[in-house]
Coordinates of C-alpha atoms (C1' of nucleotides) in Angstrom, one line a residue:
Chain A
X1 CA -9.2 -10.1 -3.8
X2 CA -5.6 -8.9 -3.2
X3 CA -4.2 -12.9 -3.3
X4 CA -1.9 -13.5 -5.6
X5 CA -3.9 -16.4 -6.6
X6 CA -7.2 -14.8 -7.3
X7 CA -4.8 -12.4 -9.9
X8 CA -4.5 -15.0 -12.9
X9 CA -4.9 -12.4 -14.9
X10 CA -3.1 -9.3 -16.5
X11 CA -1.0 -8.4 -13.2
X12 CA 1.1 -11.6 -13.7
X13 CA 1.3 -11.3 -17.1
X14 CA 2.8 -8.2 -16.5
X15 CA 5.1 -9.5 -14.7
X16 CA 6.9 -10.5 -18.0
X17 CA 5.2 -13.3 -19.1
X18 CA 2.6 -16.2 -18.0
X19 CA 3.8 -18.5 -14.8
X20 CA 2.4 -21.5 -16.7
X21 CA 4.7 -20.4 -19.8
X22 CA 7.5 -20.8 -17.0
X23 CA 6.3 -24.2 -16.0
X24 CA 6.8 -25.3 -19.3
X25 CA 10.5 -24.4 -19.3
X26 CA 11.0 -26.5 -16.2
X27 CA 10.6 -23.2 -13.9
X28 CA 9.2 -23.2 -10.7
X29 CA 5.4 -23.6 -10.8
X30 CA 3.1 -21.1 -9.4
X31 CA 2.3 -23.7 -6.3
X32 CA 5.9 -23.3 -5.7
X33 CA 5.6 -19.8 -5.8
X34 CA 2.5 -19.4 -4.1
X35 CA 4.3 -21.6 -1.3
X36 CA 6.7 -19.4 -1.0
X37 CA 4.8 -16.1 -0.9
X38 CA 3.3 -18.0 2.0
X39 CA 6.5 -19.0 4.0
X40 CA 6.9 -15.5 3.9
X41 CA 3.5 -14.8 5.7
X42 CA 4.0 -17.3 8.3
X43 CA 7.2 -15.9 9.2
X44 CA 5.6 -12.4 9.1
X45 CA 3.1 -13.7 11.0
X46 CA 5.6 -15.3 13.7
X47 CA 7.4 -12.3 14.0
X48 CA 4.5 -10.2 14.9
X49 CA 3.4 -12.5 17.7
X50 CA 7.3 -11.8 19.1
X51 CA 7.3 -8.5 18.4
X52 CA 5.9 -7.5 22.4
X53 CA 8.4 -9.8 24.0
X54 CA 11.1 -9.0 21.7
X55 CA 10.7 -5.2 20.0
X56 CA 13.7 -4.0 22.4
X57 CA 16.1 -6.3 20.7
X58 CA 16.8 -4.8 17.4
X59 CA 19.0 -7.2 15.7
X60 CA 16.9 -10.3 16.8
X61 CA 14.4 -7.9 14.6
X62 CA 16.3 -7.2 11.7
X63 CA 17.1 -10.9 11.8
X64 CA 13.3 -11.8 11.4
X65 CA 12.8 -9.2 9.1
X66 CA 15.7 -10.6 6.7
X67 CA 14.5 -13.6 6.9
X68 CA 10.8 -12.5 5.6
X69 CA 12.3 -10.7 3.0
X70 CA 14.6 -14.0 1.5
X71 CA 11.2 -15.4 1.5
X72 CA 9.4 -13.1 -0.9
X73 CA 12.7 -12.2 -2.7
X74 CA 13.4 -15.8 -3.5
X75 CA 9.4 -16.1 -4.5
X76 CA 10.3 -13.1 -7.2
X77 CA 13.2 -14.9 -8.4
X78 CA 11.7 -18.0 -8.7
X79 CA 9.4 -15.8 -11.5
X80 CA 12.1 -14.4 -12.7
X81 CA 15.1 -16.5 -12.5
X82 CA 16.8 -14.4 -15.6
X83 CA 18.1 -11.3 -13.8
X84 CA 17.3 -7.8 -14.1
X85 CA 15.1 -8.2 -17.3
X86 CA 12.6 -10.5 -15.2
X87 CA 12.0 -7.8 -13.1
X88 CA 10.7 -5.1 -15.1
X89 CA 7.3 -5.8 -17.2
X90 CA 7.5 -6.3 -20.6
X91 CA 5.6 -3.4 -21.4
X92 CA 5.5 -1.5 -18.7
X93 CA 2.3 0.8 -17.9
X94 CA 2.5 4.2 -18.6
X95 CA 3.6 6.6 -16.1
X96 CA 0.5 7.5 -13.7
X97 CA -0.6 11.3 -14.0
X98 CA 0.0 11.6 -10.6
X99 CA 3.0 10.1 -10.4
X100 CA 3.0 6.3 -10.1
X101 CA 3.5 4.0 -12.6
X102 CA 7.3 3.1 -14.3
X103 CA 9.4 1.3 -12.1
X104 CA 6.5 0.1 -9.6
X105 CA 7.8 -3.4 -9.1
X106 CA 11.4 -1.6 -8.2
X107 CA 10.3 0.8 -6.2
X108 CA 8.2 -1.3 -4.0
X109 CA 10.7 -3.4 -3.2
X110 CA 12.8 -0.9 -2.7
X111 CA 10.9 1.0 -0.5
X112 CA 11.0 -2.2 1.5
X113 CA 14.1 -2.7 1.9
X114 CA 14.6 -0.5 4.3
X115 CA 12.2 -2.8 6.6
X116 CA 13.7 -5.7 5.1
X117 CA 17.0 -5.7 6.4
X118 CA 20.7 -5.7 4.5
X119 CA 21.3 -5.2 1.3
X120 CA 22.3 -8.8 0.7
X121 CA 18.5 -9.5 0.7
X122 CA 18.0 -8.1 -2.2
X123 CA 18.1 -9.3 -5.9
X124 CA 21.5 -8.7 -7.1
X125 CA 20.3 -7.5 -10.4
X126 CA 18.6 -4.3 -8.7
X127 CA 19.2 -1.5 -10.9
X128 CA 21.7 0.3 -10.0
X129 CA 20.4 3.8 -8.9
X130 CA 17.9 1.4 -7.0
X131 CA 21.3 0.6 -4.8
X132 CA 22.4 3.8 -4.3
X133 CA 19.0 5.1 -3.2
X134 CA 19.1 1.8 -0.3
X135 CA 22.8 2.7 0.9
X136 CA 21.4 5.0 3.5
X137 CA 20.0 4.2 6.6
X138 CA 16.5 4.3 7.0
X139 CA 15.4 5.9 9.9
X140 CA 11.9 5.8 10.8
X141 CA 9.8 8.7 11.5
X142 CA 6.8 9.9 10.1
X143 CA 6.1 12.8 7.8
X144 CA 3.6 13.7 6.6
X145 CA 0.7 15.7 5.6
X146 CA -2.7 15.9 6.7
X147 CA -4.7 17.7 8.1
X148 CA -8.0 17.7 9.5
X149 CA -11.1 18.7 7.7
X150 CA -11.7 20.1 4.5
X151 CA -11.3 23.6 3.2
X152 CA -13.1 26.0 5.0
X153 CA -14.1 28.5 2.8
X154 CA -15.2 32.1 4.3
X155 CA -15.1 35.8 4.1
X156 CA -11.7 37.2 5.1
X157 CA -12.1 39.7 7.9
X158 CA -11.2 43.0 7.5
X159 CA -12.7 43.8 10.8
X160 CA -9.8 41.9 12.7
X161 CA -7.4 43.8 14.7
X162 CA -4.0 43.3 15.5
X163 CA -2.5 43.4 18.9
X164 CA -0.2 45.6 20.3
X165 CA 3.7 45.0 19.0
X166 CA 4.4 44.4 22.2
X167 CA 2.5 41.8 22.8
X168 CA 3.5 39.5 20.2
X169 CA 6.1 36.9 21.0
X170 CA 9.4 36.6 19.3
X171 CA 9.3 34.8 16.4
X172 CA 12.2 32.6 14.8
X173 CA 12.5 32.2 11.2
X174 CA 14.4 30.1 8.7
X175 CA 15.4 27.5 11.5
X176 CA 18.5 26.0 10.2
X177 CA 17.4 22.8 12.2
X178 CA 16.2 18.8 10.9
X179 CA 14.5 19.4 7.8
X180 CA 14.0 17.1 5.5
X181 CA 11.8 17.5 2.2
X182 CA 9.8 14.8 0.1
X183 CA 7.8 14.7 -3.0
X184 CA 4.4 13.6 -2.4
X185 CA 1.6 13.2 -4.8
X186 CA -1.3 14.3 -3.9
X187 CA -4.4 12.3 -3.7
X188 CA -5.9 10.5 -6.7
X189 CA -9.4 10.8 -5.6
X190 CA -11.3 13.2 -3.5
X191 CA -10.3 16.1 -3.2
X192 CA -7.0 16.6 -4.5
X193 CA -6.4 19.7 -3.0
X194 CA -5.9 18.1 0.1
X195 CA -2.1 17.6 1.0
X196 CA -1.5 13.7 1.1
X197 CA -2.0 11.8 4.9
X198 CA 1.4 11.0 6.5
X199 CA -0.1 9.4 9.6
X200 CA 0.7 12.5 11.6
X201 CA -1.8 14.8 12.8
X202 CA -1.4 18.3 11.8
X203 CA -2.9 21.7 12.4
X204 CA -2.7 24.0 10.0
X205 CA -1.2 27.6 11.4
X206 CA -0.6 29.2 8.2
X207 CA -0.6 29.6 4.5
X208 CA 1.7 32.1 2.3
X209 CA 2.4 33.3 -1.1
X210 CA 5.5 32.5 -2.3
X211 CA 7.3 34.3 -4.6
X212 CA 7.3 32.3 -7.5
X213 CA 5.2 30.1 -6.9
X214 CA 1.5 29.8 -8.6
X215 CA 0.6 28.2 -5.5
X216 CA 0.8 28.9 -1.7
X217 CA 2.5 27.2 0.8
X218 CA 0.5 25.6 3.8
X219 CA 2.5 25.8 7.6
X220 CA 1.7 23.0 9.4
X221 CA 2.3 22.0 13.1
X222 CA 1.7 19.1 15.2
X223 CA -1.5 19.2 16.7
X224 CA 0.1 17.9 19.8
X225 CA 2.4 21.0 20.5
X226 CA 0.4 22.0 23.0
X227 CA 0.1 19.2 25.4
X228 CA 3.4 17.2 24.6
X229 CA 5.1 20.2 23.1
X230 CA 5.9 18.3 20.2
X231 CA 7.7 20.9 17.7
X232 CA 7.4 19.1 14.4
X233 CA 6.2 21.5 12.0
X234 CA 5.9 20.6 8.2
X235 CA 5.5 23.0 5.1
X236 CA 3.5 22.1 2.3
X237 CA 3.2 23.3 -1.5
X238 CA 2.4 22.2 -4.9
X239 CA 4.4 22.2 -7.2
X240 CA 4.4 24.8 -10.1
X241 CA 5.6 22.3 -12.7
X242 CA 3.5 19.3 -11.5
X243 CA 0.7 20.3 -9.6
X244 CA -0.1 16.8 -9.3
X245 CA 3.0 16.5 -7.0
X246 CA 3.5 18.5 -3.1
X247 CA 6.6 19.4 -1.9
X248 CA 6.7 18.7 2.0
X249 CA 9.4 20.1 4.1
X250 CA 9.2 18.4 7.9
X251 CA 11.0 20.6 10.6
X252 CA 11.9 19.6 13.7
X253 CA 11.2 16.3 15.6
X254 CA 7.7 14.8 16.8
X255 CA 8.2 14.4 20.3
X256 CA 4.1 13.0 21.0
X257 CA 4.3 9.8 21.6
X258 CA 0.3 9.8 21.0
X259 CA 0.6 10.9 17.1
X260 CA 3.5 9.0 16.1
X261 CA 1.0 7.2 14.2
X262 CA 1.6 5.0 10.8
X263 CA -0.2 4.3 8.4
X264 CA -2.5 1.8 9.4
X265 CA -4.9 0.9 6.6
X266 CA -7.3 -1.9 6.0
X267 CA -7.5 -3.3 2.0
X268 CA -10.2 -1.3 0.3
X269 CA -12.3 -2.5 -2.5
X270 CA -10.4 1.2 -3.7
X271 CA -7.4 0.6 -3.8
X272 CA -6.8 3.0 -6.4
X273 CA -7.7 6.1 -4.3
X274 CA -4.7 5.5 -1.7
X275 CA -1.8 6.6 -4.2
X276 CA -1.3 9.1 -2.2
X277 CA -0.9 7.4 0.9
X278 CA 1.0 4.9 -0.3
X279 CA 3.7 7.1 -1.3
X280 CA 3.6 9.0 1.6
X281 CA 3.5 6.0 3.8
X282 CA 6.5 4.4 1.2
X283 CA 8.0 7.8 2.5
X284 CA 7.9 6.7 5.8
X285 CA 9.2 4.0 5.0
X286 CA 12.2 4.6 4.0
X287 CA 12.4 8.2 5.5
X288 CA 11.5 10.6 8.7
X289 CA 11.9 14.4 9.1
X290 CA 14.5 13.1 11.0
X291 CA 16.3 10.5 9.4
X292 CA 19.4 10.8 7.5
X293 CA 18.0 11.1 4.3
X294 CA 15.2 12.6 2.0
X295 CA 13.8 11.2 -1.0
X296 CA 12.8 13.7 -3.4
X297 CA 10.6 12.3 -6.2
X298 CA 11.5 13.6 -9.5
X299 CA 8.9 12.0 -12.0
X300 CA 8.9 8.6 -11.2
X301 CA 12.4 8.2 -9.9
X302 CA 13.3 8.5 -6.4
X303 CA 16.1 10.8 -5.7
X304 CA 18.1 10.8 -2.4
X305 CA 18.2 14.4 -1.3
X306 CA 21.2 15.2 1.0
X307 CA 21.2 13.9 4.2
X308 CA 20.8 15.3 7.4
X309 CA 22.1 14.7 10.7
X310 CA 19.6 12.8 12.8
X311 CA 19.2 9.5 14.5
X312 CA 16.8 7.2 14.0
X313 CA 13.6 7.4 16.4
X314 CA 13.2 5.0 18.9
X315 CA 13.4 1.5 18.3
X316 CA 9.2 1.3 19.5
X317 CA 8.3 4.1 17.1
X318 CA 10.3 1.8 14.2
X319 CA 8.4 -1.1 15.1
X320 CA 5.2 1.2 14.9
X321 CA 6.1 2.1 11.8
X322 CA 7.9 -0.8 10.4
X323 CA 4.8 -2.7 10.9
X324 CA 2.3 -0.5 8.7
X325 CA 3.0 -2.6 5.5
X326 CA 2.7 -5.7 7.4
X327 CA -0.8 -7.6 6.8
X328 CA -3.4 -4.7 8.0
X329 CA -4.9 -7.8 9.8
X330 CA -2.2 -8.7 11.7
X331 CA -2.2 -4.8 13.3
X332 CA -5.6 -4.8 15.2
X333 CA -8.8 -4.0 14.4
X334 CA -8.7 -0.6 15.3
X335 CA -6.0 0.8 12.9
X336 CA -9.0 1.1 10.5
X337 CA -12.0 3.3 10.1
X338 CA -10.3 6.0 10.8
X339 CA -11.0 9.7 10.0
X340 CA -9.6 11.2 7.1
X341 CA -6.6 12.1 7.2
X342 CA -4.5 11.1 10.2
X343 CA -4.2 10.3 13.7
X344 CA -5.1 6.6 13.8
X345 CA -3.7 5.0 17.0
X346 CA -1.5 2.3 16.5
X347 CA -2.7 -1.2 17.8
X348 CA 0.2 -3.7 18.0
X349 CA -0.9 -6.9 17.0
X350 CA -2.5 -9.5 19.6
X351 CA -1.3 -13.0 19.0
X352 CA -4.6 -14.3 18.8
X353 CA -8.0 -13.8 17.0
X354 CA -5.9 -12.4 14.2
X355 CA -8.1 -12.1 11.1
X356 CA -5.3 -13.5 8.3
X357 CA -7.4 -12.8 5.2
X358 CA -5.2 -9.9 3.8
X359 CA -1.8 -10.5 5.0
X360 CA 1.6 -10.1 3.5
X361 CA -0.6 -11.4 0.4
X362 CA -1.4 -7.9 -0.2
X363 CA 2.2 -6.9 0.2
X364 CA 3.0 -9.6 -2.7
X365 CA 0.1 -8.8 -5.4
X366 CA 1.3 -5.5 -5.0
X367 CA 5.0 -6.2 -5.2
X368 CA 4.1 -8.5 -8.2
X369 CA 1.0 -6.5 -10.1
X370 CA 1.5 -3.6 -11.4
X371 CA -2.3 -3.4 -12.8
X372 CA -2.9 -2.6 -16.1
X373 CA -5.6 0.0 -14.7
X374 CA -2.5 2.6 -14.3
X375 CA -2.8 2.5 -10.7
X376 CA -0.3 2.1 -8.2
X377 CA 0.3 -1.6 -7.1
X378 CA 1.4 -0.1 -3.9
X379 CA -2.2 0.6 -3.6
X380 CA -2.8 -3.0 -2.8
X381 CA 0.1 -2.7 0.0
X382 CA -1.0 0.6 1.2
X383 CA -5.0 0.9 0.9
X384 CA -7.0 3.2 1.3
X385 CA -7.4 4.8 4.6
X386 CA -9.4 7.2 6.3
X387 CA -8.9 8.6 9.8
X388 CA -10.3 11.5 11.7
X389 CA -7.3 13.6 12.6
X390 CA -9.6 15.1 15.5
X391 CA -8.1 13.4 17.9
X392 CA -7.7 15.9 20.9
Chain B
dA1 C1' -18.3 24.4 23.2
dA2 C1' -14.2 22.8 21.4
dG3 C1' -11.1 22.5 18.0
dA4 C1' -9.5 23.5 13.2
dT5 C1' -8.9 26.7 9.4
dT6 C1' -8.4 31.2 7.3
dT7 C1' -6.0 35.2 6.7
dG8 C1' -3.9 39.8 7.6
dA9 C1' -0.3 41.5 10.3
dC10 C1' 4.0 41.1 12.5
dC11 C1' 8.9 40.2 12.5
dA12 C1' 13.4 38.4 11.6
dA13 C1' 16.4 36.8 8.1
dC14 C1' 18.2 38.0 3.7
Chain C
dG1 C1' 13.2 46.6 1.1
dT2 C1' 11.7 41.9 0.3
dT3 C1' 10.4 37.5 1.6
dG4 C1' 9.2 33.7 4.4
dG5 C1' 7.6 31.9 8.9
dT6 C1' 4.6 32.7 12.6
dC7 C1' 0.9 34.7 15.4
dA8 C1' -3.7 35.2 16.6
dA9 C1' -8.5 37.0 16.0
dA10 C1' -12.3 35.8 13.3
dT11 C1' -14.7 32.3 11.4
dC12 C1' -16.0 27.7 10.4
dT13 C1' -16.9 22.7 11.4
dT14 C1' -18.2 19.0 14.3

DNA sequence: AAGATTTGACCAAC
DNA sequence: GTTGGTCAAATCTT
């Protein structure tokens, strides 16, 4: 369903014009393009059976990782050969409502790029804020939002007590640590109350007004503090102006091993209702709480926030993470099915018994469709998900 | 029963 | 004094 070649139909054409159009002006045909899109699975595919005997050799990686993305770049330019024009659809869908849509095509490859290794990978006619956004590092980490189970609605006590003053611990505030914060949409379907899944598991410890603000801001902390004294904390609020959109600040660095957890998804016959994780999992991508950088959304454009001063996570939680775009196949059966919200356990690929029928084919209908429906392609790279954040 | 959420109170930074 | 971040008992969910 998600192969490019079952998509005949509007996504290509949105791509800014018919393939078979393109064969009639000598261009590449769309075997040769299919081909191509293909190369690029197979070496995706090699590359994931080396990943256990070669994940502590980093430029060996990036070397792979380059070489997958010449493969799908050069299938792009062999459908648009033209420059920058080719890349964009001739009439592009409107913006999304909740904040997809525009520049799809552009910012899915962009989000890749930090996966896909230097910059001389990529289409030299990338616009050129595009370029700017992909000059920073992209350090890999997770962020993200979710957390378990739905509102709980009750009667607020009045018959609670405090304790003693002098019981209560010291308490910090305004840390002037890591932070890093991210636009996030929220979830397309569902409820959309719900802050969007970053992969993380999180535990709610409490929720303010803010002056200002129509809507309160959710504290969030790793549910693993307690038993790896992981300290990542996150903030969550809607925005005022775009409700549709959260505001997530990440403190502080995960330090659980157990919840560094991508976003492993399985292709859903829904693709439209994982907007949200696709964006925050394109977050991932290309940022961490501790990274260097923070995109902030701003409509549909992605705008680097200033940096901050942190190295990238281990090399093992990159790979972890590097590989959640990768053909959900390819990343073991049980990355799916999960809960709702986060805490899926990563499961890096076995070379065998791998079930190929989503692969990087995904990654390229989504790179290339941009779906008249108004939903996200990125949809098609990052499905739907659900996994039970209970997971202690 | 265990774990997560809610929510008023506490407290430090402005 | 105000505000934002955190605590922790009560409550809810699984």
């Amino acid at each position: 369903m998600h192969v490019l070649a079952a998509h005949p139909g509007p996504p290509l054409a949105l791509l800014g014009g018919s393939l078979d159009h393109r064969d009639k002006v000598l261009g590449p045909t769309m075997d040769d393009v299919l081909s191509q899109i293909h190369e690029g699975f197979r070496l995706a595919t090699e590359l994931m059976a080396e990943i256990p005997a070669t994940q502590n050799d980093p430029a060996y990686l990036a070397e792979r990782c380059r070489g997958i993305a010449r493969a799908y770049i050069d299938a792009v330019r062999m459908m648009y050969p033209h420059g920058a024009d080719d890349l964009s659809p001739p009439a592009p869908p409107p913006p999304h409502p909740f904040g997809g849509g525009g520049d799809s095509h552009l910012q899915q490859l962009d989000l890749l790029r930090p996966f896909l290794g230097g910059g001389d990978s990529l289409p030299a006619q990338f616009p050129q804020h595009l370029g700017r956004l992909l000059e920073s590092p992209s350090p890999f980490g997770a962020a993200g939002t979710s957390s378990s189970g739905g509102p709980v609605r009750r009667q607020a006590s009045s018959s609670r007590s405090s304790p003693p003053v002098q019981q209560r611990q010291h308490r910090r505030r305004r840390e002037s640590g890591e932070r890093m914060t991210m636009m996030v949409p929220v979830q397309r379907t569902g409820n959309t109350d719900l802050p969007p899944d970053d992969g993380y598991t999180w535990r709610k410890y409490g929720q303010k007004d803010i002056l200002g603000s129509r809507y309160p801001r959710s504290y969030y902390r790793c549910t693993h503090k307690n038993y790896y004294g992981c300290e990542a904390k996150k903030k969550v609020q809607r925005l005022d102006d775009d409700p549709f959109m959260y505001e997530v600040t990440y403190c502080g660095n995960h330090t659980c091993l157990t919840s560094t957890t991508p976003l492993l998804t399985l292709p859903s016959p829904n693709t439209a209702a994982a907007a949200s994780t696709a964006t925050a999992t394109a977050n991932m991508l290309t940022n961490s709480p501790t990274g260097s950088a923070a995109i902030l959304a701003s409509g549909q454009d992605l705008v680097m926030a200033p940096a901050v001063e942190h190295p990238a996570p281990a090399l093992s939680t990159a790979i972890q993470l590097g590989i959640s775009w990768m053909p959900s196949a390819l990343i073991g059966p049980g990355a799916a099915g999960e809960g709702s919200s986060s805490g899926a356990q990563v499961n890096l690929p076995a070379a065998s018994g791998r079930d190929t029928e989503y692969p990087v084919m995904d990654l390229a209908d989504a790179m290339f469709n941009s779906g008249s429906s108004g939903g996200s392609s990125m949809d098609a790279i990052f499905p739907a998900h659900h996994h039970d954040q209970r997971d202690s």
